[in-house]
Amino acid sequence: MDAFFVEVERLDDSTLIGKPVVVGGTGVRSVVAAASYEARVFGVRSAMPMTRARRLCPDLVIVPPDHNKYSSVSTRVFSIFRSYTPTVEGLSVDEAFLDVSGLRMHFGSAADVAVAVRRSVRDDLDLPASVGVATTKFMAKLASEHAKPDGIHLVKAGGELDFLHPLPVRALWGVGQSTHAALEQLGVETIGDLAAVPEPALRSRVGDSVGVHLHELANGRDPRPVLSDSETKSISVEQTYEADLVGVERLEIELLRHSEKVAGRARRAGLWGRTTHLKVRFADFKTITRSETLPAQTNVARDIYRASLRLLERASVGSRPVRLLGVGLSSLMSEAQPRQLAVDRPAKWDELSEAIAVAQDRFGSDAVGPATLADGRPKKRPRPRDDDAH
DNA sequence: TCTGGGGTCCTAGGACCC
DNA sequence: TCTGGGGTCCTAGGACCC
């Protein structure tokens, strides 16, 4: 999808059309989450600090993000994809691989499928999408970058290397800042240059795994199949604060808040996790992580919170200023899988957790929570949903 | 310029086991 | 007395992606 968050916002507010618009926070530490093509003319890009984006484009319109909205539009986009083929591999909220090799009976060519998918997305959702068509995944990915905005790019079978080799090596999926710097040392600028580097030389520079992988890609080889519905491996919540947090007391409150969110998301996804993660970024941007594997799976906020307290202690943060705090859960397993019993957790906590889940589903996630996080003043009176009989 | 939030994958060392 | 080889699990950090 092209400038996905921005285009979704334009569906609700047509005054944003034709203007330089970004979606992102307005705080001093915010970054751009998505930029319209009008904003990109000024040099504004995703992940750029908002302060810089504003400087580059004084008339920039900033829209605060609404991830729930993007996620529900994303669901509709993906169901359009699945109406063409069951083999859909989501890459993010707005991007997917579709294996259309089985559609020969219904379409003349893969390019015809691309035209049809784009038209469906446009007709049903009024959103622009770009499609890259190619014989392998990474080639299709590069082709889709080439197709943007709102277009199609076809890389014909046999024409892969002609398309690939003139491109800058940084365009390759998997070559980030660090690998790019290492490749520059080898005098590599284009993907063609990379293809010419002997594999052993590449491996000694960037490591065996990355070296082998890049050597294959640069020569147009990518055997990876399109894999649908892979399981979630981790759930995490993190936040960068407008002002640094100082002191264990503040940190503990934030850990509780994050633990509640992580637990809620795990519960709603029907997942339990065994490993709890803590992430701390200090004022100087140095970032540390600590993790602890529990004796049994959990999705109870209290378990995650207590583990995060132990991890915080181990991190010896003391009174150092903290700009980011995060809590995560991994080693996930689904409801269906047999769970080990938690020996040190009375059943009442599971029951409480379940009751909270029911209440939150009905009244919203702010309706029930630990007293520590309440601000003492009731906000909105929670009201049942319209479709609720009670 | 001063750096978000949500993820995945990889590496490397150490503990532990047979 | 100083020492193998293979395997799994755990932890910390880093690269990369959108």
mmCIF file of N, CA, C and O in Angstrom, chain A residues 150-194:
data_model
loop_
_atom_site.group_PDB
_atom_site.id
_atom_site.type_symbol
_atom_site.label_atom_id
_atom_site.label_comp_id
_atom_site.label_asym_id
_atom_site.label_seq_id
_atom_site.Cartn_x
_atom_site.Cartn_y
_atom_site.Cartn_z
ATOM 1 N N ASP A 150 1.268 4.007 -6.820
ATOM 2 C CA ASP A 150 0.055 3.660 -7.550
ATOM 3 C C ASP A 150 0.334 3.054 -8.913
ATOM 4 O O ASP A 150 -0.250 3.478 -9.920
ATOM 5 N N GLY A 151 1.229 2.079 -8.964
ATOM 6 C CA GLY A 151 1.548 1.484 -10.265
ATOM 7 C C GLY A 151 1.852 0.003 -10.195
ATOM 8 O O GLY A 151 1.666 -0.652 -9.170
ATOM 9 N N ILE A 152 2.292 -0.520 -11.331
ATOM 10 C CA ILE A 152 2.670 -1.924 -11.459
ATOM 11 C C ILE A 152 4.050 -1.978 -12.077
ATOM 12 O O ILE A 152 4.345 -1.185 -12.969
ATOM 13 N N HIS A 153 4.887 -2.892 -11.592
ATOM 14 C CA HIS A 153 6.131 -3.139 -12.312
ATOM 15 C C HIS A 153 6.318 -4.634 -12.467
ATOM 16 O O HIS A 153 6.254 -5.381 -11.502
ATOM 17 N N LEU A 154 6.532 -5.037 -13.685
ATOM 18 C CA LEU A 154 6.710 -6.454 -14.006
ATOM 19 C C LEU A 154 8.166 -6.718 -14.345
ATOM 20 O O LEU A 154 8.752 -6.025 -15.173
ATOM 21 N N VAL A 155 8.753 -7.713 -13.649
ATOM 22 C CA VAL A 155 10.089 -8.177 -14.022
ATOM 23 C C VAL A 155 9.900 -9.529 -14.704
ATOM 24 O O VAL A 155 9.535 -10.517 -14.063
ATOM 25 N N LYS A 156 10.124 -9.549 -15.997
ATOM 26 C CA LYS A 156 9.866 -10.774 -16.771
ATOM 27 C C LYS A 156 10.873 -11.868 -16.412
ATOM 28 O O LYS A 156 12.027 -11.581 -16.085
ATOM 29 N N ALA A 157 10.410 -13.107 -16.476
ATOM 30 C CA ALA A 157 11.312 -14.244 -16.284
ATOM 31 C C ALA A 157 12.434 -14.153 -17.309
ATOM 32 O O ALA A 157 12.179 -13.946 -18.497
ATOM 33 N N GLY A 158 13.665 -14.254 -16.830
ATOM 34 C CA GLY A 158 14.816 -14.115 -17.724
ATOM 35 C C GLY A 158 15.392 -12.705 -17.722
ATOM 36 O O GLY A 158 16.555 -12.498 -18.038
ATOM 37 N N GLY A 159 14.575 -11.726 -17.302
ATOM 38 C CA GLY A 159 15.047 -10.340 -17.301
ATOM 39 C C GLY A 159 15.478 -9.874 -15.921
ATOM 40 O O GLY A 159 15.709 -8.682 -15.700
ATOM 41 N N GLU A 160 15.605 -10.813 -14.981
ATOM 42 C CA GLU A 160 15.868 -10.461 -13.585
ATOM 43 C C GLU A 160 17.168 -9.676 -13.391
ATOM 44 O O GLU A 160 17.183 -8.637 -12.739
ATOM 45 N N LEU A 161 18.245 -10.175 -13.979
ATOM 46 C CA LEU A 161 19.544 -9.543 -13.709
ATOM 47 C C LEU A 161 19.657 -8.170 -14.367
ATOM 48 O O LEU A 161 20.293 -7.270 -13.817
ATOM 49 N N ASP A 162 18.999 -7.996 -15.501
ATOM 50 C CA ASP A 162 19.003 -6.682 -16.152
ATOM 51 C C ASP A 162 18.311 -5.647 -15.270
ATOM 52 O O ASP A 162 18.704 -4.484 -15.229
ATOM 53 N N PHE A 163 17.276 -6.074 -14.580
ATOM 54 C CA PHE A 163 16.563 -5.173 -13.676
ATOM 55 C C PHE A 163 17.372 -4.926 -12.407
ATOM 56 O O PHE A 163 17.494 -3.805 -11.912
ATOM 57 N N LEU A 164 17.953 -6.022 -11.908
ATOM 58 C CA LEU A 164 18.574 -6.023 -10.587
ATOM 59 C C LEU A 164 19.920 -5.298 -10.543
ATOM 60 O O LEU A 164 20.162 -4.456 -9.657
ATOM 61 N N HIS A 165 20.804 -5.594 -11.451
ATOM 62 C CA HIS A 165 22.198 -5.195 -11.311
ATOM 63 C C HIS A 165 22.489 -3.704 -11.302
ATOM 64 O O HIS A 165 23.412 -3.268 -10.611
ATOM 65 N N PRO A 166 21.726 -2.875 -12.004
ATOM 66 C CA PRO A 166 22.011 -1.426 -11.919
ATOM 67 C C PRO A 166 21.561 -0.783 -10.597
ATOM 68 O O PRO A 166 21.985 0.325 -10.292
ATOM 69 N N LEU A 167 20.715 -1.472 -9.804
ATOM 70 C CA LEU A 167 20.160 -0.850 -8.591
ATOM 71 C C LEU A 167 21.240 -0.665 -7.525
ATOM 72 O O LEU A 167 22.168 -1.469 -7.429
ATOM 73 N N PRO A 168 21.125 0.404 -6.708
ATOM 74 C CA PRO A 168 22.064 0.569 -5.598
ATOM 75 C C PRO A 168 21.915 -0.584 -4.604
ATOM 76 O O PRO A 168 20.805 -1.064 -4.364
ATOM 77 N N VAL A 169 23.014 -1.004 -4.014
ATOM 78 C CA VAL A 169 23.004 -2.181 -3.163
ATOM 79 C C VAL A 169 22.126 -1.979 -1.922
ATOM 80 O O VAL A 169 21.545 -2.915 -1.376
ATOM 81 N N ARG A 170 22.000 -0.731 -1.522
ATOM 82 C CA ARG A 170 21.174 -0.407 -0.348
ATOM 83 C C ARG A 170 19.701 -0.748 -0.576
ATOM 84 O O ARG A 170 18.938 -0.920 0.368
ATOM 85 N N ALA A 171 19.305 -0.854 -1.853
ATOM 86 C CA ALA A 171 17.910 -1.170 -2.173
ATOM 87 C C ALA A 171 17.575 -2.619 -1.848
ATOM 88 O O ALA A 171 16.407 -2.980 -1.708
ATOM 89 N N LEU A 172 18.603 -3.441 -1.722
ATOM 90 C CA LEU A 172 18.390 -4.869 -1.478
ATOM 91 C C LEU A 172 17.760 -5.078 -0.103
ATOM 92 O O LEU A 172 18.195 -4.502 0.891
ATOM 93 N N TRP A 173 16.770 -5.914 -0.088
ATOM 94 C CA TRP A 173 16.052 -6.241 1.132
ATOM 95 C C TRP A 173 17.000 -6.991 2.065
ATOM 96 O O TRP A 173 17.464 -8.078 1.734
ATOM 97 N N GLY A 174 17.361 -6.402 3.194
ATOM 98 C CA GLY A 174 18.313 -7.026 4.109
ATOM 99 C C GLY A 174 19.621 -6.256 4.222
ATOM 100 O O GLY A 174 20.433 -6.555 5.090
ATOM 101 N N VAL A 175 19.840 -5.286 3.340
ATOM 102 C CA VAL A 175 21.026 -4.437 3.435
ATOM 103 C C VAL A 175 20.620 -3.136 4.114
ATOM 104 O O VAL A 175 19.980 -2.285 3.511
ATOM 105 N N GLY A 176 20.984 -3.020 5.381
ATOM 106 C CA GLY A 176 20.692 -1.803 6.139
ATOM 107 C C GLY A 176 21.940 -0.960 6.250
ATOM 108 O O GLY A 176 22.915 -1.158 5.515
ATOM 109 N N GLN A 177 21.919 -0.057 7.211
ATOM 110 C CA GLN A 177 23.009 0.898 7.367
ATOM 111 C C GLN A 177 24.351 0.218 7.606
ATOM 112 O O GLN A 177 25.353 0.543 6.979
ATOM 113 N N SER A 178 24.336 -0.765 8.494
ATOM 114 C CA SER A 178 25.583 -1.405 8.897
ATOM 115 C C SER A 178 26.191 -2.255 7.774
ATOM 116 O O SER A 178 27.392 -2.165 7.484
ATOM 117 N N THR A 179 25.347 -3.080 7.149
ATOM 118 C CA THR A 179 25.832 -3.920 6.049
ATOM 119 C C THR A 179 26.269 -3.054 4.867
ATOM 120 O O THR A 179 27.258 -3.356 4.199
ATOM 121 N N HIS A 180 25.544 -1.970 4.640
ATOM 122 C CA HIS A 180 25.900 -1.060 3.555
ATOM 123 C C HIS A 180 27.306 -0.498 3.771
ATOM 124 O O HIS A 180 28.123 -0.462 2.845
ATOM 125 N N ALA A 181 27.583 -0.088 4.990
ATOM 126 C CA ALA A 181 28.908 0.456 5.300
ATOM 127 C C ALA A 181 29.990 -0.594 5.054
ATOM 128 O O ALA A 181 31.042 -0.300 4.485
ATOM 129 N N ALA A 182 29.706 -1.841 5.444
ATOM 130 C CA ALA A 182 30.684 -2.911 5.239
ATOM 131 C C ALA A 182 30.902 -3.165 3.745
ATOM 132 O O ALA A 182 32.031 -3.422 3.303
ATOM 133 N N LEU A 183 29.823 -3.097 2.975
ATOM 134 C CA LEU A 183 29.935 -3.351 1.535
ATOM 135 C C LEU A 183 30.685 -2.220 0.825
ATOM 136 O O LEU A 183 31.416 -2.456 -0.138
ATOM 137 N N GLU A 184 30.508 -1.007 1.327
ATOM 138 C CA GLU A 184 31.228 0.134 0.748
ATOM 139 C C GLU A 184 32.740 -0.077 0.865
ATOM 140 O O GLU A 184 33.490 0.277 -0.034
ATOM 141 N N GLN A 185 33.135 -0.692 1.992
ATOM 142 C CA GLN A 185 34.558 -0.990 2.182
ATOM 143 C C GLN A 185 35.092 -1.911 1.092
ATOM 144 O O GLN A 185 36.282 -1.898 0.785
ATOM 145 N N LEU A 186 34.208 -2.724 0.545
ATOM 146 C CA LEU A 186 34.608 -3.641 -0.530
ATOM 147 C C LEU A 186 34.484 -2.977 -1.903
ATOM 148 O O LEU A 186 34.698 -3.630 -2.927
ATOM 149 N N GLY A 187 34.080 -1.700 -1.902
ATOM 150 C CA GLY A 187 33.925 -0.996 -3.165
ATOM 151 C C GLY A 187 32.646 -1.346 -3.898
ATOM 152 O O GLY A 187 32.511 -1.116 -5.095
ATOM 153 N N VAL A 188 31.678 -1.909 -3.156
ATOM 154 C CA VAL A 188 30.412 -2.317 -3.770
ATOM 155 C C VAL A 188 29.421 -1.158 -3.741
ATOM 156 O O VAL A 188 29.113 -0.626 -2.674
ATOM 157 N N GLU A 189 28.924 -0.757 -4.884
ATOM 158 C CA GLU A 189 27.911 0.294 -4.941
ATOM 159 C C GLU A 189 26.577 -0.220 -5.470
ATOM 160 O O GLU A 189 25.522 0.120 -4.961
ATOM 161 N N THR A 190 26.642 -1.035 -6.509
ATOM 162 C CA THR A 190 25.401 -1.551 -7.094
ATOM 163 C C THR A 190 25.251 -3.039 -6.766
ATOM 164 O O THR A 190 26.187 -3.687 -6.299
ATOM 165 N N ILE A 191 24.052 -3.543 -7.030
ATOM 166 C CA ILE A 191 23.814 -4.967 -6.823
ATOM 167 C C ILE A 191 24.674 -5.782 -7.794
ATOM 168 O O ILE A 191 25.150 -6.869 -7.462
ATOM 169 N N GLY A 192 24.921 -5.214 -8.964
ATOM 170 C CA GLY A 192 25.825 -5.854 -9.921
ATOM 171 C C GLY A 192 27.229 -6.011 -9.343
ATOM 172 O O GLY A 192 27.862 -7.063 -9.487
ATOM 173 N N ASP A 193 27.718 -4.950 -8.669
ATOM 174 C CA ASP A 193 29.032 -5.031 -8.006
ATOM 175 C C ASP A 193 29.033 -6.163 -6.985
ATOM 176 O O ASP A 193 29.988 -6.935 -6.882
ATOM 177 N N LEU A 194 27.939 -6.242 -6.238
ATOM 178 C CA LEU A 194 27.834 -7.255 -5.190
ATOM 179 C C LEU A 194 27.883 -8.659 -5.784
ATOM 180 O O LEU A 194 28.546 -9.556 -5.251
#
